[in-house]
Short mmCIF file of C-alpha atoms and ligand atoms in Angstrom, two decimals:
data_model
loop_
_atom_site.label_atom_id
_atom_site.label_comp_id
_atom_site.label_asym_id
_atom_site.label_seq_id
_atom_site.Cartn_x
_atom_site.Cartn_y
_atom_site.Cartn_z
CA MET A 905 85.12 100.56 69.50
CA SER A 906 84.21 103.32 71.89
CA PRO A 907 86.29 103.54 75.00
CA SER A 908 84.93 102.10 78.11
CA ILE A 909 84.74 104.20 81.23
CA LEU A 910 84.08 102.65 84.83
CA ILE A 911 82.51 104.96 87.33
CA ILE A 912 82.99 104.03 91.03
CA GLU A 913 80.68 106.28 92.97
CA ASP A 914 78.04 105.79 95.53
CA GLU A 915 75.99 108.73 95.15
CA ALA A 916 73.41 107.97 92.58
CA SER A 917 72.62 111.43 91.63
CA ILE A 918 76.29 112.18 90.53
CA ALA A 919 76.75 108.82 88.92
CA ASP A 920 73.45 109.23 86.89
CA ASN A 921 74.71 112.64 85.61
CA LEU A 922 78.07 111.19 84.62
CA VAL A 923 76.45 108.12 83.05
CA TYR A 924 74.33 110.55 80.94
CA ALA A 925 77.19 112.91 80.12
CA LEU A 926 79.67 110.25 79.06
CA GLY A 927 77.07 108.20 77.28
CA THR A 928 75.95 111.09 75.00
CA GLU A 929 79.60 111.51 74.10
CA GLY A 930 79.58 107.99 72.80
CA PHE A 931 81.59 106.29 75.66
CA ASP A 932 80.70 102.93 76.88
CA VAL A 933 79.86 103.55 80.56
CA THR A 934 79.58 101.19 83.51
CA TRP A 935 78.70 102.34 87.06
CA LYS A 936 79.58 100.47 90.31
CA ASN A 937 78.88 101.92 93.74
CA LEU A 938 81.19 99.79 95.92
CA GLY A 939 84.96 100.04 95.78
CA SER A 940 85.39 96.17 95.57
CA GLU A 941 82.99 95.76 92.73
CA GLY A 942 84.91 98.47 90.76
CA VAL A 943 88.30 96.60 91.48
CA ARG A 944 86.71 93.39 90.15
CA GLU A 945 85.36 95.15 87.12
CA VAL A 946 88.84 96.49 86.14
CA LEU A 947 90.28 92.96 86.79
CA THR A 948 87.72 91.16 84.65
CA GLN A 949 86.73 93.72 82.00
CA THR A 950 88.46 95.87 79.43
CA ILE A 951 88.25 99.34 81.04
CA ASP A 952 89.89 102.28 79.37
CA LEU A 953 89.60 104.89 82.11
CA VAL A 954 88.26 104.85 85.77
CA ILE A 955 86.49 107.62 87.58
CA LEU A 956 86.83 107.12 91.06
CA ASP A 957 85.10 108.67 94.18
CA ILE A 958 87.07 108.73 97.43
CA GLY A 959 84.39 108.35 99.89
CA LEU A 960 82.89 104.96 99.24
CA PRO A 961 80.77 102.73 101.50
CA ASP A 962 83.23 99.71 101.72
CA ILE A 963 86.78 100.60 101.07
CA SER A 964 88.15 104.28 100.24
CA GLY A 965 89.04 105.58 96.87
CA PHE A 966 92.57 105.46 97.92
CA GLU A 967 92.42 101.71 98.65
CA VAL A 968 90.70 101.01 95.43
CA CYS A 969 93.43 102.88 93.48
CA LYS A 970 96.13 101.00 95.24
CA GLN A 971 94.42 97.56 94.61
CA ILE A 972 93.86 98.53 90.84
CA ARG A 973 97.51 99.77 90.57
CA GLN A 974 98.82 96.18 91.51
CA PHE A 975 97.66 94.92 88.18
CA SER A 976 96.64 97.67 85.95
CA GLU A 977 97.93 101.05 84.66
CA VAL A 978 94.43 102.20 83.61
CA PRO A 979 94.13 106.01 84.00
CA ILE A 980 92.25 106.99 87.16
CA ILE A 981 90.44 110.43 87.79
CA PHE A 982 89.70 110.98 91.37
CA LEU A 983 86.38 112.68 92.50
CA THR A 984 87.24 114.49 95.66
CA ALA A 985 84.84 116.09 98.24
CA ARG A 986 87.29 117.80 100.59
CA SER A 987 90.32 119.76 100.40
CA GLU A 988 92.41 117.18 102.51
CA GLU A 989 91.54 114.59 99.98
CA ILE A 990 92.87 116.81 97.11
CA ASP A 991 96.06 117.24 99.21
CA ARG A 992 96.54 113.43 99.19
CA VAL A 993 95.61 112.95 95.61
CA VAL A 994 98.07 115.77 94.65
CA GLY A 995 100.65 114.35 96.86
CA LEU A 996 101.45 111.84 94.04
CA GLU A 997 102.04 108.37 95.66
CA ILE A 998 98.53 107.51 95.13
CA GLY A 999 98.92 106.61 91.72
CA GLY A 1000 95.89 108.71 90.17
CA ASP A 1001 96.19 110.64 86.94
CA ASP A 1002 94.02 113.53 87.54
CA TYR A 1003 91.29 114.79 89.97
CA VAL A 1004 88.08 116.81 89.75
CA ALA A 1005 86.76 118.47 92.95
CA LYS A 1006 83.17 118.15 93.87
CA PRO A 1007 80.85 119.87 92.86
CA PHE A 1008 81.97 119.74 89.22
CA SER A 1009 80.20 120.06 86.01
CA PRO A 1010 79.93 116.89 84.02
CA ARG A 1011 81.10 118.86 81.06
CA GLU A 1012 84.28 119.58 82.81
CA LEU A 1013 84.91 115.97 83.60
CA VAL A 1014 84.12 114.74 80.09
CA ALA A 1015 86.87 117.25 78.86
CA ARG A 1016 89.30 115.61 81.36
CA VAL A 1017 88.44 112.23 80.32
CA LYS A 1018 88.93 113.08 76.57
CA ALA A 1019 92.30 114.85 77.37
CA ILE A 1020 93.58 111.76 79.15
CA LEU A 1021 92.58 109.30 76.59
CA LYS A 1022 93.96 111.39 73.84
CA ARG A 1023 97.46 111.63 75.75
CA LEU A 1024 97.23 107.83 76.04
CA SER A 1025 96.61 107.02 72.48
CA TRP A 1026 99.53 109.28 71.58
CA LYS A 1027 101.54 107.23 74.08
CA GLN A 1028 100.53 103.98 72.49
CA ASP A 1029 101.73 105.17 69.03
CA VAL A 1030 105.25 105.80 70.33
CA LEU A 1031 105.66 103.09 72.77
CA VAL A 1032 108.55 100.68 71.98
CA GLU A 1033 108.12 97.15 72.85
CA LEU A 1034 110.20 95.63 75.62
CA LYS A 1035 112.20 92.88 73.87
CA GLN A 1036 113.12 89.74 75.97
CA GLY A 1037 114.53 87.24 73.82
CA GLN A 1038 111.86 85.58 71.63
CA PHE A 1039 109.12 87.64 73.57
CA ALA A 1040 108.25 91.24 72.96
CA VAL A 1041 105.98 92.96 75.70
CA ASP A 1042 103.83 95.86 74.84
CA GLU A 1043 102.82 97.07 78.20
CA VAL A 1044 100.18 99.59 77.04
CA LYS A 1045 98.26 97.18 74.79
CA ALA A 1046 98.76 94.52 77.27
CA GLN A 1047 100.06 92.39 74.42
CA VAL A 1048 102.92 89.88 74.14
CA ARG A 1049 104.52 88.72 70.73
CA TYR A 1050 106.27 85.43 70.75
CA TYR A 1051 108.50 84.75 67.72
CA GLY A 1052 106.74 87.68 66.04
CA LYS A 1053 103.14 86.41 66.67
CA ASP A 1054 100.73 88.10 68.82
CA LEU A 1055 99.60 85.78 71.70
CA ASP A 1056 95.99 86.06 72.46
CA LEU A 1057 96.10 86.31 76.16
CA THR A 1058 93.81 86.74 79.11
CA ARG A 1059 94.47 89.61 81.46
CA TYR A 1060 95.85 87.05 84.07
CA GLU A 1061 98.09 85.26 81.50
CA PHE A 1062 99.42 88.57 80.36
CA HIS A 1063 100.47 89.56 83.82
CA ILE A 1064 101.90 86.17 84.64
CA LEU A 1065 103.91 86.08 81.58
CA LYS A 1066 105.12 89.77 82.38
CA ILE A 1067 106.22 88.71 85.86
CA LEU A 1068 108.20 85.77 84.54
CA LEU A 1069 109.78 87.82 81.78
CA ALA A 1070 110.90 90.57 84.09
CA GLN A 1071 113.48 88.15 85.45
CA PRO A 1072 114.14 85.20 83.13
CA ALA A 1073 115.38 82.14 84.76
CA ARG A 1074 114.37 83.26 88.10
CA VAL A 1075 112.01 80.81 89.84
CA PHE A 1076 108.85 82.28 91.23
CA SER A 1077 106.66 80.34 93.74
CA ARG A 1078 102.96 80.33 92.99
CA THR A 1079 102.39 82.53 96.00
CA GLN A 1080 104.79 85.16 94.46
CA ILE A 1081 103.25 85.08 91.19
CA MET A 1082 99.79 85.35 92.79
CA ASP A 1083 100.93 88.34 94.93
CA LYS A 1084 102.37 90.22 92.01
CA ALA A 1085 99.67 89.49 89.48
CA TRP A 1086 96.76 90.54 91.65
CA GLU A 1087 97.15 91.77 95.12
CA MET A 1088 93.63 90.90 96.07
CA PRO A 1089 92.05 89.61 99.12
CA ALA A 1090 93.53 86.00 99.37
CA SER A 1091 90.39 84.46 97.83
CA ARG A 1092 92.18 82.84 94.88
CA LEU A 1093 93.51 79.33 94.99
CA GLU A 1094 97.05 78.74 94.00
CA ARG A 1095 95.79 76.12 91.66
CA SER A 1096 94.51 78.85 89.44
CA VAL A 1097 98.09 79.98 88.74
CA ASP A 1098 98.59 76.45 87.43
CA THR A 1099 95.60 76.66 85.25
CA HIS A 1100 96.81 79.86 83.89
CA ILE A 1101 100.22 78.58 83.21
CA LYS A 1102 98.74 75.51 81.48
CA SER A 1103 96.75 77.65 79.08
CA LEU A 1104 99.73 79.90 78.61
CA ARG A 1105 101.87 76.90 77.57
CA THR A 1106 99.14 75.77 75.14
CA LYS A 1107 99.20 79.28 73.45
CA LEU A 1108 103.10 79.18 73.24
CA ARG A 1109 103.01 75.76 71.87
CA GLY A 1110 100.47 77.03 69.18
CA VAL A 1111 103.32 79.39 67.90
CA ARG A 1112 106.32 76.96 68.45
CA ALA A 1113 105.23 73.45 68.91
CA GLY A 1114 108.67 72.08 70.03
CA GLU A 1115 109.31 74.76 72.73
CA ASN A 1116 108.43 74.95 76.27
CA PRO A 1117 110.06 78.13 77.70
CA ILE A 1118 108.12 77.92 80.92
CA LYS A 1119 109.62 75.46 83.27
CA THR A 1120 107.80 73.80 86.29
CA HIS A 1121 109.87 73.66 89.54
CA ARG A 1122 108.08 70.88 91.40
CA GLY A 1123 106.47 71.78 94.60
CA PHE A 1124 107.56 75.36 94.21
CA GLY A 1125 106.62 77.21 91.14
CA TYR A 1126 107.74 78.47 87.63
CA SER A 1127 110.47 80.14 85.62
CA ILE A 1128 110.76 81.30 82.08
CA HIS A 1129 113.80 80.82 79.95
CA ILE A 1130 114.49 83.04 76.79
CA ASP A 1131 116.85 82.83 74.01
CA GLU A 1132 119.52 85.22 74.47
CA ASN A 1133 120.43 86.06 70.84
CA1 CA B 2465 80.85 109.13 98.06
#
Protein backbone atom coordinates (compact mmCIF):
# COMPACT_ATOMS: atom_id res chain seq x y z
CA MET A 1 0.00 0.00 0.00
CA SER A 2 1.38 3.41 -0.88
CA PRO A 3 1.95 5.80 2.03
CA SER A 4 -0.77 8.40 2.43
CA ILE A 5 0.29 12.02 2.72
CA LEU A 6 -1.97 14.78 3.98
CA ILE A 7 -1.27 18.33 2.82
CA ILE A 8 -2.76 21.13 4.93
CA GLU A 9 -2.17 24.30 2.93
CA ASP A 10 -4.47 27.14 1.90
CA GLU A 11 -2.54 28.31 -1.16
CA ALA A 12 -3.91 26.32 -4.05
CA SER A 13 -0.88 26.86 -6.29
CA ILE A 14 1.49 25.40 -3.69
CA ALA A 15 -0.87 22.55 -2.85
CA ASP A 16 -1.39 21.68 -6.52
CA ASN A 17 2.35 21.44 -7.09
CA LEU A 18 2.75 19.20 -4.06
CA VAL A 19 -0.19 16.97 -4.95
CA TYR A 20 1.33 16.53 -8.38
CA ALA A 21 4.93 15.98 -7.21
CA LEU A 22 3.95 13.47 -4.52
CA GLY A 23 1.37 11.79 -6.75
CA THR A 24 3.94 11.08 -9.46
CA GLU A 25 6.14 9.46 -6.79
CA GLY A 26 3.33 7.04 -6.06
CA PHE A 27 2.07 8.57 -2.82
CA ASP A 28 -1.60 8.65 -1.97
CA VAL A 29 -2.20 12.39 -1.46
CA THR A 30 -5.04 14.27 0.23
CA TRP A 31 -5.26 18.06 0.38
CA LYS A 32 -7.16 20.15 2.94
CA ASN A 33 -7.06 23.93 3.09
CA LEU A 34 -8.33 24.39 6.64
CA GLY A 35 -6.47 23.39 9.81
CA SER A 36 -9.58 21.97 11.44
CA GLU A 37 -10.32 19.80 8.40
CA GLY A 38 -6.74 18.54 8.50
CA VAL A 39 -7.00 17.54 12.16
CA ARG A 40 -10.23 15.69 11.43
CA GLU A 41 -8.56 13.90 8.53
CA VAL A 42 -5.74 12.62 10.76
CA LEU A 43 -8.31 11.55 13.33
CA THR A 44 -10.51 9.62 10.94
CA GLN A 45 -8.18 8.37 8.18
CA THR A 46 -4.91 6.49 8.11
CA ILE A 47 -2.31 9.15 7.41
CA ASP A 48 1.41 8.34 7.25
CA LEU A 49 2.77 11.87 7.07
CA VAL A 50 1.44 15.44 7.28
CA ILE A 51 2.73 18.47 5.39
CA LEU A 52 1.51 21.45 7.35
CA ASP A 53 1.45 25.13 6.42
CA ILE A 54 1.68 27.53 9.37
CA GLY A 55 -0.44 30.40 8.04
CA LEU A 56 -3.91 28.89 7.61
CA PRO A 57 -7.27 30.70 7.41
CA ASP A 58 -8.85 29.17 10.53
CA ILE A 59 -6.29 27.98 13.10
CA SER A 60 -2.51 28.26 12.83
CA GLY A 61 -0.34 25.33 11.82
CA PHE A 62 1.13 25.39 15.34
CA GLU A 63 -2.33 24.84 16.80
CA VAL A 64 -3.03 22.11 14.23
CA CYS A 65 0.18 20.35 15.27
CA LYS A 66 -0.72 20.65 18.94
CA GLN A 67 -4.15 19.12 18.37
CA ILE A 68 -2.77 16.29 16.24
CA ARG A 69 -0.14 15.49 18.88
CA GLN A 70 -2.89 14.85 21.43
CA PHE A 71 -3.78 11.65 19.65
CA SER A 72 -1.18 10.89 16.98
CA GLU A 73 2.57 10.62 16.50
CA VAL A 74 2.27 10.96 12.72
CA PRO A 75 5.35 12.73 11.28
CA ILE A 76 4.74 16.41 10.49
CA ILE A 77 6.73 18.58 8.09
CA PHE A 78 6.06 22.30 8.52
CA LEU A 79 5.95 24.72 5.62
CA THR A 80 7.22 28.03 6.89
CA ALA A 81 7.05 31.41 5.20
CA ARG A 82 8.84 33.63 7.70
CA SER A 83 12.04 33.31 9.66
CA GLU A 84 10.29 33.84 13.01
CA GLU A 85 8.15 30.81 12.19
CA ILE A 86 11.30 28.81 11.54
CA ASP A 87 12.59 29.84 14.95
CA ARG A 88 9.47 28.47 16.61
CA VAL A 89 9.53 25.24 14.65
CA VAL A 90 13.20 24.68 15.36
CA GLY A 91 12.52 25.56 19.01
CA LEU A 92 11.35 21.96 19.40
CA GLU A 93 8.35 22.07 21.73
CA ILE A 94 6.01 22.34 18.76
CA GLY A 95 6.31 18.63 18.02
CA GLY A 96 7.11 18.82 14.30
CA ASP A 97 9.59 16.46 12.66
CA ASP A 98 11.06 18.72 10.00
CA TYR A 99 10.42 21.97 8.17
CA VAL A 100 10.84 23.40 4.71
CA ALA A 101 11.05 27.15 4.15
CA LYS A 102 9.01 28.77 1.39
CA PRO A 103 9.75 29.08 -1.44
CA PHE A 104 10.89 25.49 -1.85
CA SER A 105 11.11 23.06 -4.71
CA PRO A 106 8.60 20.22 -4.68
CA ARG A 107 11.50 17.89 -5.36
CA GLU A 108 13.20 18.99 -2.14
CA LEU A 109 10.05 18.34 -0.17
CA VAL A 110 9.55 14.92 -1.75
CA ALA A 111 13.09 14.05 -0.67
CA ARG A 112 12.29 15.07 2.94
CA VAL A 113 9.11 13.03 2.90
CA LYS A 114 10.96 9.95 1.72
CA ALA A 115 13.72 10.42 4.30
CA ILE A 116 11.23 10.64 7.17
CA LEU A 117 9.20 7.65 6.03
CA LYS A 118 12.36 5.61 5.64
CA ARG A 119 13.47 6.50 9.16
CA LEU A 120 10.05 5.54 10.47
CA SER A 121 9.96 2.15 8.77
CA TRP A 122 13.34 1.40 10.29
CA LYS A 123 11.98 2.39 13.69
CA GLN A 124 8.99 0.09 13.20
CA ASP A 125 11.28 -2.86 12.63
CA VAL A 126 13.18 -2.41 15.86
CA LEU A 127 10.41 -1.23 18.13
CA VAL A 128 9.73 -3.54 21.02
CA GLU A 129 6.20 -3.96 22.18
CA LEU A 130 5.25 -2.58 25.56
CA LYS A 131 4.04 -5.54 27.56
CA GLN A 132 1.35 -5.03 30.11
CA GLY A 133 0.09 -8.32 31.48
CA GLN A 134 -1.95 -10.10 28.84
CA PHE A 135 -1.72 -7.01 26.63
CA ALA A 136 1.10 -5.88 24.33
CA VAL A 137 0.94 -2.41 22.83
CA ASP A 138 2.75 -1.55 19.60
CA GLU A 139 2.72 2.22 19.60
CA VAL A 140 4.03 2.71 16.07
CA LYS A 141 1.72 0.27 14.37
CA ALA A 142 -1.14 1.36 16.65
CA GLN A 143 -1.83 -2.28 17.45
CA VAL A 144 -2.65 -4.13 20.62
CA ARG A 145 -2.20 -7.86 21.11
CA TYR A 146 -4.29 -9.60 23.72
CA TYR A 147 -3.24 -13.08 24.77
CA GLY A 148 -1.03 -13.09 21.68
CA LYS A 149 -3.80 -12.16 19.26
CA ASP A 150 -3.94 -8.90 17.31
CA LEU A 151 -7.05 -6.93 18.14
CA ASP A 152 -8.66 -5.22 15.18
CA LEU A 153 -9.18 -1.80 16.75
CA THR A 154 -10.43 1.54 15.52
CA ARG A 155 -8.26 4.55 16.22
CA TYR A 156 -10.41 5.58 19.19
CA GLU A 157 -10.47 2.11 20.65
CA PHE A 158 -6.70 1.91 20.39
CA HIS A 159 -6.25 5.20 22.22
CA ILE A 160 -8.77 4.36 24.92
CA LEU A 161 -7.11 1.01 25.54
CA LYS A 162 -3.68 2.63 25.63
CA ILE A 163 -4.85 5.22 28.16
CA LEU A 164 -6.31 2.57 30.45
CA LEU A 165 -3.25 0.33 30.11
CA ALA A 166 -0.87 3.16 30.97
CA GLN A 167 -2.12 2.89 34.56
CA PRO A 168 -3.77 -0.45 35.26
CA ALA A 169 -6.41 -0.44 38.00
CA ARG A 170 -6.61 3.36 37.99
CA VAL A 171 -10.15 4.56 37.48
CA PHE A 172 -10.52 7.09 34.67
CA SER A 173 -13.65 9.19 34.32
CA ARG A 174 -15.27 9.41 30.92
CA THR A 175 -14.16 13.02 30.68
CA GLN A 176 -10.56 12.11 31.48
CA ILE A 177 -10.60 9.41 28.84
CA MET A 178 -12.08 11.82 26.35
CA ASP A 179 -9.61 14.56 27.13
CA LYS A 180 -6.69 12.23 26.76
CA ALA A 181 -7.96 10.41 23.69
CA TRP A 182 -8.85 13.45 21.66
CA GLU A 183 -8.15 16.95 22.80
CA MET A 184 -10.68 18.32 20.39
CA PRO A 185 -13.29 21.03 20.77
CA ALA A 186 -15.84 19.64 23.21
CA SER A 187 -18.13 18.44 20.49
CA ARG A 188 -18.13 14.78 21.42
CA LEU A 189 -20.60 13.26 23.80
CA GLU A 190 -19.44 11.27 26.77
CA ARG A 191 -21.68 8.49 25.61
CA SER A 192 -19.32 7.90 22.73
CA VAL A 193 -16.70 6.72 25.27
CA ASP A 194 -19.26 4.14 26.41
CA THR A 195 -19.83 3.09 22.82
CA HIS A 196 -16.13 2.57 22.20
CA ILE A 197 -15.74 0.65 25.47
CA LYS A 198 -18.64 -1.58 24.56
CA SER A 199 -17.10 -2.36 21.19
CA LEU A 200 -13.68 -2.93 22.84
CA ARG A 201 -15.20 -5.42 25.26
CA THR A 202 -16.80 -7.32 22.41
CA LYS A 203 -13.40 -7.58 20.72
CA LEU A 204 -11.69 -8.72 23.95
CA ARG A 205 -14.41 -11.33 24.50
CA GLY A 206 -13.72 -12.54 20.96
CA VAL A 207 -10.26 -13.58 22.17
CA ARG A 208 -11.16 -14.74 25.71
CA ALA A 209 -14.87 -15.24 26.18
CA GLY A 210 -14.77 -15.58 29.95
CA GLU A 211 -12.72 -12.48 30.75
CA ASN A 212 -13.69 -8.86 31.07
CA PRO A 213 -10.59 -6.85 32.02
CA ILE A 214 -12.34 -3.48 31.65
CA LYS A 215 -14.40 -2.68 34.74
CA THR A 216 -17.21 -0.15 34.86
CA HIS A 217 -17.32 2.25 37.82
CA ARG A 218 -20.93 3.32 37.87
CA GLY A 219 -21.52 7.00 37.37
CA PHE A 220 -17.81 7.62 37.02
CA GLY A 221 -15.81 5.74 34.43
CA TYR A 222 -13.60 2.77 33.70
CA SER A 223 -10.45 0.96 34.73
CA ILE A 224 -8.52 -1.93 33.26
CA HIS A 225 -7.11 -4.90 35.15
CA ILE A 226 -4.19 -6.99 33.97
CA ASP A 227 -2.68 -10.35 34.86
CA GLU A 228 0.49 -9.58 36.74
CA ASN A 229 2.33 -12.78 35.83
CA1 LIG B 1 -0.75 29.87 4.03
